[in-house]
mmCIF file of C-alpha atoms in Angstrom:
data_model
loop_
_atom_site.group_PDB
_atom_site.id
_atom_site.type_symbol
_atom_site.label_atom_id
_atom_site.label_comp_id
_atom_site.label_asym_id
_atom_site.label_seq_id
_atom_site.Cartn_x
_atom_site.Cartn_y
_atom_site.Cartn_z
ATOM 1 C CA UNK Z 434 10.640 -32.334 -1.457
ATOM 2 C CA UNK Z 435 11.462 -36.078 -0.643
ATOM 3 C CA UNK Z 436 14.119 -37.741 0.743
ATOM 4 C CA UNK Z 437 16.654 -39.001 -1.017
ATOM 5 C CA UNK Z 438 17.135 -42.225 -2.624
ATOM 6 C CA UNK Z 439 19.142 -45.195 -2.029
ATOM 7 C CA UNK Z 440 21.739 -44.395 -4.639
ATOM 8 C CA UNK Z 441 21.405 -40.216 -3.967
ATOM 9 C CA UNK Z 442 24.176 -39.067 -1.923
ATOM 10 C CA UNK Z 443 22.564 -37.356 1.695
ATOM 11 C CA UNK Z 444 25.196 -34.680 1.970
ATOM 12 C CA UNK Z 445 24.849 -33.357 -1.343
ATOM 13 C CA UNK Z 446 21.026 -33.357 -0.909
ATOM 14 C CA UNK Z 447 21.420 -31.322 2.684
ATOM 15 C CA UNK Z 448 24.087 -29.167 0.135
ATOM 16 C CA UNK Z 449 21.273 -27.928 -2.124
ATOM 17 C CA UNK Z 450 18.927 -27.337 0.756
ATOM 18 C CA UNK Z 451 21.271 -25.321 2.056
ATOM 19 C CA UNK Z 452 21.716 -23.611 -1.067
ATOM 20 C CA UNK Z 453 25.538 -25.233 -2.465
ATOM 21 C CA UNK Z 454 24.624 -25.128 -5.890
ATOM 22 C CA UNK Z 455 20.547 -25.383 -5.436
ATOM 23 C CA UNK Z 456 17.642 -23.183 -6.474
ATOM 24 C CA UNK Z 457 15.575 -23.989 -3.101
ATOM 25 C CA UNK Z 458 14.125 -21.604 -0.857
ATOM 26 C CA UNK Z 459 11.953 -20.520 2.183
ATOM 27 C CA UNK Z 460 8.189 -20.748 1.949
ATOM 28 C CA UNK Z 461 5.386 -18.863 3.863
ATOM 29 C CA UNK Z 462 1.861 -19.105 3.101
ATOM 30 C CA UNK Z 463 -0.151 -15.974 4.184
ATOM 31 C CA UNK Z 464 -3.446 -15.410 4.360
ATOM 32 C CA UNK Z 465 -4.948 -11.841 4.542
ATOM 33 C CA UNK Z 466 -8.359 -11.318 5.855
ATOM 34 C CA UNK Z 467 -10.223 -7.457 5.911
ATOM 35 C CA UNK Z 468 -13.317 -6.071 7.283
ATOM 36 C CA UNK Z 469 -14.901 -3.182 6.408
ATOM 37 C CA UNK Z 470 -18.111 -1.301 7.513
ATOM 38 C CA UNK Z 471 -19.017 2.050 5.789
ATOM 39 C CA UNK Z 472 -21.684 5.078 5.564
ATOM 40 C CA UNK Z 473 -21.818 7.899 3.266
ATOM 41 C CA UNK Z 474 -25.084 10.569 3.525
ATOM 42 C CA UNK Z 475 -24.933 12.674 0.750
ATOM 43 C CA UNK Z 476 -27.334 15.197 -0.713
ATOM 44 C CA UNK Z 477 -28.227 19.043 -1.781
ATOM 45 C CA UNK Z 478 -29.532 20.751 1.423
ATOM 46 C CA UNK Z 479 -29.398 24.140 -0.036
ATOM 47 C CA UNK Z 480 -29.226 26.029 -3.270
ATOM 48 C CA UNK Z 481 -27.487 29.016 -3.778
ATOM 49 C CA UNK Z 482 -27.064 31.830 -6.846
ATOM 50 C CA UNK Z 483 -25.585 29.556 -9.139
ATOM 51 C CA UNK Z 484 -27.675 26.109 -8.147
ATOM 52 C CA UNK Z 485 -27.391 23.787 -5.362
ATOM 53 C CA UNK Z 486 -24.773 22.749 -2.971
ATOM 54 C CA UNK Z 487 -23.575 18.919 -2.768
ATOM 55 C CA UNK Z 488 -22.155 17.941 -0.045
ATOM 56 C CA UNK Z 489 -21.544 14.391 1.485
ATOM 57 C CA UNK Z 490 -20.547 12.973 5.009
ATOM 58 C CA UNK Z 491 -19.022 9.953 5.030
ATOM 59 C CA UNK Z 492 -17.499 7.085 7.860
ATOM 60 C CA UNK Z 493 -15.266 4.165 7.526
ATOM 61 C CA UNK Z 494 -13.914 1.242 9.776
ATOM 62 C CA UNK Z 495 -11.550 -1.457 8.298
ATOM 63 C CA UNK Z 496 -9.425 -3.788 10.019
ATOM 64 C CA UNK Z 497 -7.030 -6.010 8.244
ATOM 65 C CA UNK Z 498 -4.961 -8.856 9.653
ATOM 66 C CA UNK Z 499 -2.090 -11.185 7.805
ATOM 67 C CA UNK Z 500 -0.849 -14.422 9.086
ATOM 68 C CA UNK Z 501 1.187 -17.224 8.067
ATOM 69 C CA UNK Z 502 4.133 -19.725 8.809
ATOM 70 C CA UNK Z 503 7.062 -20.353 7.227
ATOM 71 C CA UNK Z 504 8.611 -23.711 6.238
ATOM 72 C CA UNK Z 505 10.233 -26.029 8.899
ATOM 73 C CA UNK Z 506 13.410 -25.615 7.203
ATOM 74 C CA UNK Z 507 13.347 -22.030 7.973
ATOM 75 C CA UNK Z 508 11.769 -21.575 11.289
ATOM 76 C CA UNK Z 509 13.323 -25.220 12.570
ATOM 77 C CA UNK Z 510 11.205 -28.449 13.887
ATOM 78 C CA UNK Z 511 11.377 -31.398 16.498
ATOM 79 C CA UNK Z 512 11.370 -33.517 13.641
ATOM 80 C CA UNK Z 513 13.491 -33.773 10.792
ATOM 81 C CA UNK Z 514 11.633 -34.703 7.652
ATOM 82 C CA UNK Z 515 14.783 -35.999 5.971
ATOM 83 C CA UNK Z 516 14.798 -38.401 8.590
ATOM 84 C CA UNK Z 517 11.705 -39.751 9.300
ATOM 85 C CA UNK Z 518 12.414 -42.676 11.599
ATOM 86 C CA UNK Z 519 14.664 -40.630 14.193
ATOM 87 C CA UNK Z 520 13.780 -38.081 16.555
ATOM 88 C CA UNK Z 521 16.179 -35.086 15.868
ATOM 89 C CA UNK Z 522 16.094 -31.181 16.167
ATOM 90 C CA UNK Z 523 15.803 -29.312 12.761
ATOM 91 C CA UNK Z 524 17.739 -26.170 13.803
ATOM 92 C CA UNK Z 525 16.061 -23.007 12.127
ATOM 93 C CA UNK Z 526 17.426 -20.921 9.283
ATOM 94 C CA UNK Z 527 18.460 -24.156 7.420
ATOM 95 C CA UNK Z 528 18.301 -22.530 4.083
ATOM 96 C CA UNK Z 529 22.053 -20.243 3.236
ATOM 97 C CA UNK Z 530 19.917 -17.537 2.407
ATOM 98 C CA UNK Z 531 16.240 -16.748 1.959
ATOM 99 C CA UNK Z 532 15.154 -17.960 4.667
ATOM 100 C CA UNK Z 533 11.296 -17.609 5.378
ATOM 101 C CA UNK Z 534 9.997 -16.323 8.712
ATOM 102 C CA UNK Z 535 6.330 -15.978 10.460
ATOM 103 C CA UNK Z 536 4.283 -13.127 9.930
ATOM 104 C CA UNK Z 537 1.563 -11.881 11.741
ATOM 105 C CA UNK Z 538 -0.341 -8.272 12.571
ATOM 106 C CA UNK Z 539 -3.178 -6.752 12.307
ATOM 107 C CA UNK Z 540 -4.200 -2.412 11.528
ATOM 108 C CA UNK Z 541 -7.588 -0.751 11.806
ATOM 109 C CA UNK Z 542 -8.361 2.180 10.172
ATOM 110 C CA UNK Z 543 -11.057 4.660 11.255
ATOM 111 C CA UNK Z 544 -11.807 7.461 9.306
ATOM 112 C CA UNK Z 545 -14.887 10.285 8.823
ATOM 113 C CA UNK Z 546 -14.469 12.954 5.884
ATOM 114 C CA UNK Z 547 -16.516 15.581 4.225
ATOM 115 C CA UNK Z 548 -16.895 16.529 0.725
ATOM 116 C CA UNK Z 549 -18.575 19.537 -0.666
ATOM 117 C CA UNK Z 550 -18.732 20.770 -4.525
ATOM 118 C CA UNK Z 551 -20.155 24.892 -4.010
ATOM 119 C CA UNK Z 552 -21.479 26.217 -7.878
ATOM 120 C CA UNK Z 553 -20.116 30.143 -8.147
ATOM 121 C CA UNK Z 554 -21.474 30.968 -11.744
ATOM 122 C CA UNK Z 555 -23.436 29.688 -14.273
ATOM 123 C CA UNK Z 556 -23.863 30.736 -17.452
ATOM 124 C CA UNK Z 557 -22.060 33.703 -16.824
ATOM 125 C CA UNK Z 558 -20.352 36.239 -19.583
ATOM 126 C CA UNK Z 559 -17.025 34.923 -17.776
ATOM 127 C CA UNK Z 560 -18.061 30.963 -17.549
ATOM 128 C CA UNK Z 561 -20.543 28.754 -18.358
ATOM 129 C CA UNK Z 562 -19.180 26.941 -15.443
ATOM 130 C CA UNK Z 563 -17.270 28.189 -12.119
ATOM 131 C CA UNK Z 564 -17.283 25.874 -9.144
ATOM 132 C CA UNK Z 565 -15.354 25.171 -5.976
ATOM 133 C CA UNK Z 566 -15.038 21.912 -4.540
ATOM 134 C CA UNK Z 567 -13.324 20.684 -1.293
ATOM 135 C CA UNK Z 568 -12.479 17.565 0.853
ATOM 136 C CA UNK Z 569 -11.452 16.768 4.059
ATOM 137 C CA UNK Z 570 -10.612 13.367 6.268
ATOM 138 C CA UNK Z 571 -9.361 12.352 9.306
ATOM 139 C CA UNK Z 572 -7.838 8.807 9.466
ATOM 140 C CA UNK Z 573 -6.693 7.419 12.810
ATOM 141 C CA UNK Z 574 -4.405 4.097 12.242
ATOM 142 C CA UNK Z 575 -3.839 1.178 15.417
ATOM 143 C CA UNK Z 576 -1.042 -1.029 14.788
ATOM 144 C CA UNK Z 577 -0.542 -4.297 16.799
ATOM 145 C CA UNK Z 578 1.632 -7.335 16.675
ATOM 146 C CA UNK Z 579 2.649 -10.171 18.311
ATOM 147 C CA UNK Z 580 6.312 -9.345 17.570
ATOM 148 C CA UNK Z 581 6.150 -5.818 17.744
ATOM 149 C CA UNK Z 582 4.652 -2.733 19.793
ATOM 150 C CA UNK Z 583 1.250 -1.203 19.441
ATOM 151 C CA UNK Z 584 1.299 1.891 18.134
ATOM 152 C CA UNK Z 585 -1.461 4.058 16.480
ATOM 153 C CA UNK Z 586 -1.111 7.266 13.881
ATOM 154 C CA UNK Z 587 -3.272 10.022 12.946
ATOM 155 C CA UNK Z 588 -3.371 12.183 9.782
ATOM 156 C CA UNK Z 589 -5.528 14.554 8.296
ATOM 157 C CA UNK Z 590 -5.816 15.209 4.262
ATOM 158 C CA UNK Z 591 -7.310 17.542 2.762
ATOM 159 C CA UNK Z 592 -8.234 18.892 -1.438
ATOM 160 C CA UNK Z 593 -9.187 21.825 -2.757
ATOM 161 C CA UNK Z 594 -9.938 22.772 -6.339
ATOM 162 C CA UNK Z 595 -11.663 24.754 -8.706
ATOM 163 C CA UNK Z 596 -13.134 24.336 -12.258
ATOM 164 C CA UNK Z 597 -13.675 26.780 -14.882
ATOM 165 C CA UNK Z 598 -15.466 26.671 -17.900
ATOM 166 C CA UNK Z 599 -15.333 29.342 -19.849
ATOM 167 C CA UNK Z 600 -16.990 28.420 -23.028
ATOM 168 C CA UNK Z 601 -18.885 24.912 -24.303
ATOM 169 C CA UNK Z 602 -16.109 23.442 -25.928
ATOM 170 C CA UNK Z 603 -13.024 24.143 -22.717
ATOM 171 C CA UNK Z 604 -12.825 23.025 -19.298
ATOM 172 C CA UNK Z 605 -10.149 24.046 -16.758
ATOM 173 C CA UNK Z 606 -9.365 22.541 -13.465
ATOM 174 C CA UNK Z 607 -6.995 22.676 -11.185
ATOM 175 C CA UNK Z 608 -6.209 21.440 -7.682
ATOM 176 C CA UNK Z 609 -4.437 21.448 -3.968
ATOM 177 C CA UNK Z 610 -3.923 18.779 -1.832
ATOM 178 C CA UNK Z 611 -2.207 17.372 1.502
ATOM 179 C CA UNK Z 612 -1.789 13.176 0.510
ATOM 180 C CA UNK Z 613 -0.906 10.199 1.971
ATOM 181 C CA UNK Z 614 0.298 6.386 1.515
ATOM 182 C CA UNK Z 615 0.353 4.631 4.748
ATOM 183 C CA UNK Z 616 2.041 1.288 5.023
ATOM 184 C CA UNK Z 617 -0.232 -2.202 4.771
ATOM 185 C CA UNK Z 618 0.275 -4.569 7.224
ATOM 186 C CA UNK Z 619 3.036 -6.906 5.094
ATOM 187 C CA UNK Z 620 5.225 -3.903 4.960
ATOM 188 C CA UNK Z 621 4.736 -3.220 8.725
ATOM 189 C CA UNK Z 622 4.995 -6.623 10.170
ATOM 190 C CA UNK Z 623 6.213 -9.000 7.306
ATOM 191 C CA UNK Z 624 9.103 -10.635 7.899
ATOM 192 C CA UNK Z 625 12.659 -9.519 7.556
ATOM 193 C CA UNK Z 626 15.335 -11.731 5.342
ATOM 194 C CA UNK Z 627 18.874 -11.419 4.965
ATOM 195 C CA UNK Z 628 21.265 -12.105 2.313
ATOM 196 C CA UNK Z 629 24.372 -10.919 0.458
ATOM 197 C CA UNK Z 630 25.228 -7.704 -1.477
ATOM 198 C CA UNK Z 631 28.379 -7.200 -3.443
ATOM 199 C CA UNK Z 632 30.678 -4.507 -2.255
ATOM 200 C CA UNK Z 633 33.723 -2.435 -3.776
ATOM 201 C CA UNK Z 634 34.900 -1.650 -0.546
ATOM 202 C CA UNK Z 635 37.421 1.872 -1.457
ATOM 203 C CA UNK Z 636 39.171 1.921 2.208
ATOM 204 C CA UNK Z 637 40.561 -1.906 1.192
ATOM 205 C CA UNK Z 638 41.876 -1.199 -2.473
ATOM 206 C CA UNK Z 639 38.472 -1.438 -3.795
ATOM 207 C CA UNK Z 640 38.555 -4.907 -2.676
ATOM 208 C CA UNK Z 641 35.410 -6.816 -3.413
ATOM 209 C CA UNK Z 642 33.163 -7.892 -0.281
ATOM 210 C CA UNK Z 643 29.956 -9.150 0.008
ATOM 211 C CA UNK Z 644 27.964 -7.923 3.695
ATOM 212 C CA UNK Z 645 24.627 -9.382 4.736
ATOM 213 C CA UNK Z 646 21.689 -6.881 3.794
ATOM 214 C CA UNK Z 647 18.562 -6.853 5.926
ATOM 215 C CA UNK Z 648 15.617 -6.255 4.428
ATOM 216 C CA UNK Z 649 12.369 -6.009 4.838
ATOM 217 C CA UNK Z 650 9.236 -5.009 7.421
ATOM 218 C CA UNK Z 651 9.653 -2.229 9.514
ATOM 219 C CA UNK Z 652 6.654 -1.503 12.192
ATOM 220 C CA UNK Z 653 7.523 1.929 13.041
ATOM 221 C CA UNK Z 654 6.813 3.304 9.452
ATOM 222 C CA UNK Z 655 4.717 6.153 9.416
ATOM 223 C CA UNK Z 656 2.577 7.484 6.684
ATOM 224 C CA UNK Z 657 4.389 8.935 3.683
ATOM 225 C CA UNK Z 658 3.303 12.591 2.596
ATOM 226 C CA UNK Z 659 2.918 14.425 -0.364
ATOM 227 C CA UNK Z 660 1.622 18.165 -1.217
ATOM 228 C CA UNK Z 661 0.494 18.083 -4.467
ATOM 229 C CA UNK Z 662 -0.817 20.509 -7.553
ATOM 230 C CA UNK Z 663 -2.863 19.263 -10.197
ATOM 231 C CA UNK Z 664 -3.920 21.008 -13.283
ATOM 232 C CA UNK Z 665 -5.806 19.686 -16.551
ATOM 233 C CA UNK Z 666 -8.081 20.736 -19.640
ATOM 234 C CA UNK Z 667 -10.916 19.255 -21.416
ATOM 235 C CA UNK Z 668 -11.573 20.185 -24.630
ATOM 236 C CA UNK Z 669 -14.562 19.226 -26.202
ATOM 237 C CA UNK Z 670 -15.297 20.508 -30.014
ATOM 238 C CA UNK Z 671 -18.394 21.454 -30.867
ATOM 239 C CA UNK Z 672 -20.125 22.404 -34.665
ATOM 240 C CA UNK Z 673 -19.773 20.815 -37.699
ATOM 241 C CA UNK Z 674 -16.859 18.602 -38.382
ATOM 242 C CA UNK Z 675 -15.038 15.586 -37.309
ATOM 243 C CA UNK Z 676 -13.438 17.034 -34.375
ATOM 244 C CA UNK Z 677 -17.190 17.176 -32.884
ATOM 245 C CA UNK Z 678 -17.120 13.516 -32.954
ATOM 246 C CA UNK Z 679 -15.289 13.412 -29.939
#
């Protein structure tokens, strides 16, 4: 952006800034650095009827932080670009709408889990294949902020599930599990922006308004949960023909 011209008109420039008939808007870099450290032991201590047991131990630690600044228009300045050769006060939010704002936070994650897959049968009359497999983590979340309180989370998840495979050419499986999408660190402590939704409002004659909407972060979001069943087949043709091609 540059400032305007000998022959350009200085209150319709500070118009479109403002957003009078321009396309302008706030800007905020970010820049989002992670860390992560991780171990995962795995192996077949023991056998038992129907072959041997995998099973696998596993630990995590990742920490990722977000920063960033918003233009001067936005979050205000000493110094007035527009005019260079006067000291002035650039009051913030100078944009009508969409204005950017700081952003800055930072989550670690620590986690251990534990996966096993048990064999039941094999090469039974009743399956070729029967096993049972199961899952299991613990995830604790710390949450801090410049702008906002720490606060920390803990969940546990958790999968079981079977497969069955009664023949060479068919495959069953199904599944249980406890599930989870916890909130990054933009949707926890990104900024929040406000602008203008169109109303009907019925208590005024269906009158049109337009109120200011707030959106955006929200630091006190917790994990979102989900119990979930799976189910699925494989078939896989065997013998002559061109289904066996698959």
């Amino acid at each position: 952006m540059s400032a305007p011209g000998r022959d350009e008109d200085p209150a319709r420039f500070e118009g479109h800034r403002h957003g009078r008939g321009g396309a302008l808007a706030g800007v905020r870099p970010e820049r989002l650095a992670r860390r992560e450290v991780a171990a995962w032991p795995a192996g077949e201590p023991f056998a038992l009827w129907a072959g041997p047991v995998s099973v696998a131990l596993g630990g995590e630690f990742r920490s990722d932080r977000i920063s960033g600044n918003a233009d001067i228009f936005s979050t205000g300045a000493a110094d007035n670009p527009d005019t260079p050769n006067a000291v002035d006060v650039l009051a913030p939010n100078g944009f009508y709408s969409g204005n950017g704002s700081k952003i800055a936070g930072q989550v670690n994650v620590l986690e251990g889990y534990f996966e096993s897959l048990i064999p039941l049968a094999r090469d039974a009359p009743f399956a070729k294949r029967f096993d049972l497999g199961g899952a299991v983590r613990r995830t604790h979340y710390s949450r801090s902020a410049p702008t906002a309180a720490s606060s920390s989370v803990d969940v546990t998840t958790w999968k079981v599930g079977l497969v069955w495979e009664p023949t060479d050419f068919l495959r069953l499986r199904g599944a249980r599990s406890e599930d989870i999408r916890a909130p990054n660190v933009s949707e926890l402590f990104g900024p929040q922006t406000s602008g203008f939704g169109i109303l009907n409002d019925p208590a005024n004659g269906g009158l049109q308004t337009n109120p200011v909407v707030l959106s955006g972060s929200n630091p006190k979001l917790v994990p979102e949960e989900a119990q979930t069943w799976t189910a699925g087949l494989v078939v896989h043709p065997t013998g002559p023909g061109p289904l066996s091609r698959f």
